[in-house]
């Protein structure tokens, strides 16, 4: 099942991508997708509903972030060995954890806003995990049973803020629109093994990033279990799990994003995103 939200910004409604390719409005069944509602019980409710009888949504509708909000937006850094190598970093011995501000959550095709004075805006195609059941000291063997589904995330990053302005990475990861998510959450049963998914990102029509989740240093199961040692993960929490090589900061010379740049990115089974970089007023 593919869960999505549609409509103008601030007025999104919950929907599903039906097997016939149409978007169906499920707002008669659930008010919205967010921490209060996303759960395995909700999935069962949707699966048992007569989805064929629900309203069809126009194809031209805007697709928003698949969650109204998230309590935690957690990210894992340097989780691909080849990406760590291109940045000159050592391979982490334990997952490198940082946060993105929940307010950076954005629709999959919304514009990416270039912060005022930005010098080093960068892209990162990533596999995101959406939690569906409370995690507190969860074992690696049981971790995936707590995952509701998966989505594409572009972990947009301002490297100057992240690396050169002191403090923690959250400063370079949290500006408005720095967390495009979606176009939908694909439930875990449809994705299967999360460690065998091809990934790509094109910048202005040219391939910039290529990878596969099978080269992640720490698997999704390891990450969920590890995080649950240090914090309680709640339904609706998002974990974005690291990026393959090809980011702008790793090129020689570096290639950073500028106003007018076009991004297209995707992860196998999860769809695609398309964004344009625009200057912030």
Short mmCIF file of C-alpha atoms in Angstrom, two decimals:
data_model
loop_
_atom_site.label_atom_id
_atom_site.label_comp_id
_atom_site.label_asym_id
_atom_site.label_seq_id
_atom_site.Cartn_x
_atom_site.Cartn_y
_atom_site.Cartn_z
CA UNK A 1 0.00 0.00 0.00
CA UNK A 2 1.16 3.53 -0.80
CA UNK A 3 0.09 6.28 1.59
CA UNK A 4 0.21 9.89 0.41
CA UNK A 5 -1.18 13.34 1.11
CA UNK A 6 -2.50 15.65 -1.58
CA UNK A 7 -3.67 19.22 -2.00
CA UNK A 8 -2.37 22.77 -1.54
CA UNK A 9 0.22 23.46 1.15
CA UNK A 10 -1.42 23.51 4.55
CA UNK A 11 -4.61 21.94 3.21
CA UNK A 12 -3.43 18.42 2.40
CA UNK A 13 -5.75 15.44 2.75
CA UNK A 14 -4.83 11.76 3.22
CA UNK A 15 -4.98 9.41 0.28
CA UNK A 16 -3.69 6.17 -1.14
CA UNK A 17 -2.31 5.28 -4.54
CA UNK A 18 -4.82 2.65 -5.65
CA UNK A 19 -3.80 -0.49 -7.54
CA UNK A 20 -5.44 0.99 -10.67
CA UNK A 21 -3.05 3.97 -10.54
CA UNK A 22 -5.58 6.50 -9.28
CA UNK A 23 -5.29 8.47 -6.07
CA UNK A 24 -8.19 7.82 -3.70
CA UNK A 25 -9.27 10.25 -0.97
CA UNK A 26 -9.38 8.39 2.37
CA UNK A 27 -10.27 11.38 4.55
CA UNK A 28 -13.59 9.68 5.36
CA UNK A 29 -11.56 6.98 7.11
CA UNK A 30 -8.72 8.95 8.74
CA UNK A 31 -8.38 12.70 9.37
CA UNK A 32 -4.71 12.81 8.34
CA UNK A 33 -1.47 10.84 8.40
CA UNK A 34 0.63 11.88 11.37
CA UNK A 35 2.00 10.69 14.71
CA UNK A 36 -1.53 10.36 16.12
CA UNK A 37 -2.77 8.06 13.36
CA UNK A 38 -0.05 6.12 11.52
CA UNK A 39 0.01 2.58 12.86
CA UNK A 40 -0.39 -1.01 11.78
CA UNK A 41 -4.02 -0.82 12.94
CA UNK A 42 -4.58 2.01 10.44
CA UNK A 43 -3.11 -0.12 7.66
CA UNK A 44 -5.52 -2.93 8.50
CA UNK A 45 -8.41 -0.46 8.49
CA UNK A 46 -7.43 0.84 5.06
CA UNK A 47 -6.90 -2.65 3.65
CA UNK A 48 -10.37 -3.73 4.79
CA UNK A 49 -12.09 -0.62 3.37
CA UNK A 50 -13.90 -0.54 0.03
CA UNK A 51 -11.26 1.62 -1.62
CA UNK A 52 -12.89 1.29 -5.06
CA UNK A 53 -15.83 3.29 -3.73
CA UNK A 54 -13.77 6.20 -2.41
CA UNK A 55 -13.47 9.48 -4.37
CA UNK A 56 -10.90 9.64 -7.17
CA UNK A 57 -8.50 12.60 -6.98
CA UNK A 58 -7.41 14.61 -10.04
CA UNK A 59 -4.10 13.55 -11.57
CA UNK A 60 -2.88 17.16 -11.55
CA UNK A 61 -3.14 17.55 -7.78
CA UNK A 62 -0.07 18.55 -5.81
CA UNK A 63 1.45 15.71 -3.74
CA UNK A 64 2.55 16.87 -0.29
CA UNK A 65 4.77 15.24 2.31
CA UNK A 66 3.19 11.89 3.25
CA UNK A 67 3.09 12.90 6.93
CA UNK A 68 1.47 16.03 8.37
CA UNK A 69 4.38 16.26 10.79
CA UNK A 70 6.92 14.06 12.54
CA UNK A 71 7.99 14.02 16.17
CA UNK A 72 11.56 13.00 15.35
CA UNK A 73 13.37 13.52 12.04
CA UNK A 74 16.56 11.54 12.62
CA UNK A 75 19.39 11.11 10.14
CA UNK A 76 22.37 8.79 9.85
CA UNK A 77 25.60 10.26 8.53
CA UNK A 78 28.38 8.59 6.50
CA UNK A 79 26.46 5.31 6.21
CA UNK A 80 27.87 4.34 2.79
CA UNK A 81 31.57 3.45 2.75
CA UNK A 82 32.11 4.99 -0.69
CA UNK A 83 30.42 8.23 0.39
CA UNK A 84 32.61 8.39 3.50
CA UNK A 85 35.64 7.91 1.27
CA UNK A 86 34.68 10.75 -1.09
CA UNK A 87 34.38 13.13 1.88
CA UNK A 88 37.69 11.98 3.39
CA UNK A 89 36.00 10.68 6.54
CA UNK A 90 36.80 7.50 8.45
CA UNK A 91 34.27 4.65 8.41
CA UNK A 92 32.11 5.07 11.54
CA UNK A 93 32.36 2.29 14.12
CA UNK A 94 28.83 3.08 15.30
CA UNK A 95 26.01 4.91 13.49
CA UNK A 96 26.61 8.64 13.30
CA UNK A 97 23.35 10.24 14.43
CA UNK A 98 22.08 13.77 13.94
CA UNK A 99 18.71 15.47 13.74
CA UNK A 100 16.87 17.46 11.13
CA UNK A 101 14.33 19.97 12.41
CA UNK A 102 10.81 18.54 11.87
CA UNK A 103 9.87 21.89 10.31
CA UNK A 104 12.07 21.11 7.28
CA UNK A 105 9.60 18.44 6.12
CA UNK A 106 8.53 19.22 2.56
CA UNK A 107 6.64 17.76 -0.38
CA UNK A 108 8.54 15.57 -2.84
CA UNK A 109 8.21 18.00 -5.75
CA UNK A 110 8.16 21.29 -3.87
CA UNK A 111 10.84 23.88 -4.55
CA UNK A 112 14.02 23.67 -2.48
CA UNK A 113 14.67 27.10 -0.98
CA UNK A 114 18.23 28.41 -1.18
CA UNK A 115 18.90 30.07 2.21
CA UNK A 116 19.99 33.70 2.22
CA UNK A 117 23.76 33.85 1.80
CA UNK A 118 24.03 30.12 1.11
CA UNK A 119 27.42 29.09 -0.27
CA UNK A 120 27.38 25.29 -0.29
CA UNK A 121 23.90 23.85 -0.82
CA UNK A 122 24.05 20.11 -1.51
CA UNK A 123 21.83 17.12 -2.27
CA UNK A 124 21.64 13.62 -0.78
CA UNK A 125 19.27 10.92 -2.05
CA UNK A 126 18.37 8.61 0.83
CA UNK A 127 16.11 5.78 1.95
CA UNK A 128 13.82 6.98 4.75
CA UNK A 129 12.19 4.72 7.32
CA UNK A 130 8.80 5.52 8.89
CA UNK A 131 8.18 3.97 12.30
CA UNK A 132 4.80 2.34 12.92
CA UNK A 133 5.15 0.93 16.44
CA UNK A 134 6.85 2.23 19.58
CA UNK A 135 10.50 1.17 19.79
CA UNK A 136 12.20 0.92 23.17
CA UNK A 137 15.25 -1.38 23.36
CA UNK A 138 14.23 -3.30 20.25
CA UNK A 139 16.49 -6.13 19.11
CA UNK A 140 17.96 -6.19 15.63
CA UNK A 141 15.97 -9.38 14.93
CA UNK A 142 12.70 -7.62 15.81
CA UNK A 143 13.49 -4.15 14.49
CA UNK A 144 11.90 -4.40 11.03
CA UNK A 145 8.57 -5.46 12.55
CA UNK A 146 8.34 -1.89 13.91
CA UNK A 147 8.77 -0.29 10.48
CA UNK A 148 5.51 0.90 8.89
CA UNK A 149 7.10 1.66 5.55
CA UNK A 150 9.71 3.46 3.50
CA UNK A 151 9.98 6.64 1.45
CA UNK A 152 12.49 8.69 -0.51
CA UNK A 153 14.19 11.54 1.33
CA UNK A 154 16.43 14.24 -0.10
CA UNK A 155 18.61 15.14 2.88
CA UNK A 156 19.27 18.66 1.60
CA UNK A 157 22.35 20.07 3.30
CA UNK A 158 24.11 23.43 3.54
CA UNK A 159 27.75 22.35 3.96
CA UNK A 160 28.97 25.76 5.12
CA UNK A 161 26.44 25.72 7.97
CA UNK A 162 27.12 22.02 8.64
CA UNK A 163 30.92 22.02 8.66
CA UNK A 164 32.26 25.58 8.90
CA UNK A 165 29.95 27.41 11.28
CA UNK A 166 30.63 25.41 14.45
CA UNK A 167 28.22 23.39 16.57
CA UNK A 168 26.30 20.35 15.42
CA UNK A 169 25.25 19.20 11.95
CA UNK A 170 21.59 20.06 12.60
CA UNK A 171 22.44 23.66 11.64
CA UNK A 172 23.14 22.64 8.06
CA UNK A 173 20.28 20.16 7.75
CA UNK A 174 17.18 21.95 8.97
CA UNK A 175 16.24 25.00 6.89
CA UNK A 176 12.73 25.10 5.41
CA UNK A 177 12.33 22.58 2.53
CA UNK A 178 15.50 20.68 3.53
CA UNK A 179 13.48 17.48 4.06
CA UNK A 180 11.55 16.52 0.91
CA UNK A 181 9.79 13.23 1.70
CA UNK A 182 7.68 10.99 -0.51
CA UNK A 183 5.91 10.95 -2.92
CA UNK A 184 4.39 8.30 -0.68
CA UNK A 185 5.12 5.88 2.12
CA UNK A 186 5.31 2.38 0.68
CA UNK A 187 4.35 -0.15 3.34
CA UNK A 188 7.07 -2.54 4.41
CA UNK A 189 5.31 -5.61 3.03
CA UNK A 190 5.45 -4.17 -0.50
CA UNK A 191 9.13 -3.20 -0.25
CA UNK A 192 10.47 -6.46 1.14
CA UNK A 193 14.22 -6.39 1.79
CA UNK A 194 15.25 -2.74 2.35
CA UNK A 195 18.90 -3.67 1.71
CA UNK A 196 18.56 -4.27 -2.03
CA UNK A 197 17.20 -0.99 -3.43
CA UNK A 198 18.83 0.96 -6.26
CA UNK A 199 19.15 4.73 -5.74
CA UNK A 200 19.94 7.64 -8.06
CA UNK A 201 19.97 11.43 -8.27
CA UNK A 202 20.22 13.54 -11.44
CA UNK A 203 21.31 17.17 -11.38
CA UNK A 204 20.18 19.17 -14.42
CA UNK A 205 19.65 15.97 -16.38
CA UNK A 206 23.02 14.41 -15.62
CA UNK A 207 23.56 11.51 -13.24
CA UNK A 208 25.22 12.69 -10.03
CA UNK A 209 24.54 9.93 -7.49
CA UNK A 210 24.23 6.19 -8.01
CA UNK A 211 24.07 3.53 -5.34
CA UNK A 212 22.26 0.64 -3.71
CA UNK A 213 21.21 0.13 -0.11
CA UNK A 214 23.15 -3.14 -0.06
CA UNK A 215 26.31 -1.08 0.50
CA UNK A 216 25.03 0.62 3.65
CA UNK A 217 27.45 0.20 6.55
CA UNK A 218 24.61 -0.17 9.06
CA UNK A 219 21.40 -1.83 7.87
CA UNK A 220 17.92 -0.52 8.56
CA UNK A 221 17.45 -3.20 11.23
CA UNK A 222 20.73 -2.25 12.89
CA UNK A 223 19.87 1.45 12.81
CA UNK A 224 16.39 1.03 14.34
CA UNK A 225 17.71 -1.24 17.06
CA UNK A 226 20.67 1.04 17.78
CA UNK A 227 18.54 4.19 18.03
CA UNK A 228 16.14 2.46 20.40
CA UNK A 229 18.99 2.10 22.91
CA UNK A 230 19.26 5.88 23.20
CA UNK A 231 15.71 7.14 22.61
CA UNK A 232 12.16 5.89 22.28
CA UNK A 233 11.02 5.90 18.66
CA UNK A 234 7.33 6.64 18.20
CA UNK A 235 4.88 6.05 15.33
CA UNK A 236 5.40 8.68 12.65
CA UNK A 237 9.08 9.19 13.43
CA UNK A 238 11.27 9.38 10.32
CA UNK A 239 14.81 8.02 10.02
CA UNK A 240 16.76 8.87 6.89
CA UNK A 241 19.55 6.36 6.52
CA UNK A 242 22.46 7.87 4.59
CA UNK A 243 23.47 8.65 1.03
CA UNK A 244 25.59 6.96 -1.65
CA UNK A 245 28.52 8.74 -3.34
CA UNK A 246 28.19 11.61 -5.78
CA UNK A 247 27.21 14.50 -3.52
CA UNK A 248 28.34 17.95 -4.59
CA UNK A 249 30.84 18.28 -1.74
CA UNK A 250 32.63 15.12 -2.88
CA UNK A 251 33.29 16.27 -6.44
CA UNK A 252 36.59 17.80 -7.54
CA UNK A 253 36.03 20.69 -7.63
CA UNK A 254 32.87 20.71 -5.48
CA UNK A 255 29.58 21.35 -7.30
CA UNK A 256 27.01 23.11 -5.14
CA UNK A 257 23.39 23.90 -5.95
CA UNK A 258 22.32 27.26 -7.29
CA UNK A 259 18.97 28.87 -8.06
CA UNK A 260 17.44 27.28 -11.16
CA UNK A 261 19.03 23.86 -10.69
CA UNK A 262 16.76 20.88 -11.32
CA UNK A 263 16.88 17.70 -9.23
CA UNK A 264 15.39 14.30 -10.02
CA UNK A 265 15.92 11.44 -7.58
CA UNK A 266 14.52 8.02 -6.89
CA UNK A 267 14.75 4.79 -4.96
CA UNK A 268 13.58 1.47 -6.40
CA UNK A 269 9.95 0.59 -5.46
CA UNK A 270 9.46 4.03 -3.86
CA UNK A 271 8.92 6.33 -6.85
CA UNK A 272 10.68 9.58 -7.70
CA UNK A 273 11.02 13.20 -6.60
CA UNK A 274 11.60 16.30 -8.73
CA UNK A 275 12.66 19.65 -7.30
CA UNK A 276 13.83 23.06 -8.46
CA UNK A 277 16.18 25.19 -6.39
CA UNK A 278 14.89 28.72 -5.90
CA UNK A 279 16.27 31.69 -3.97
CA UNK A 280 14.53 32.47 -0.70
CA UNK A 281 13.01 35.96 -0.50
#
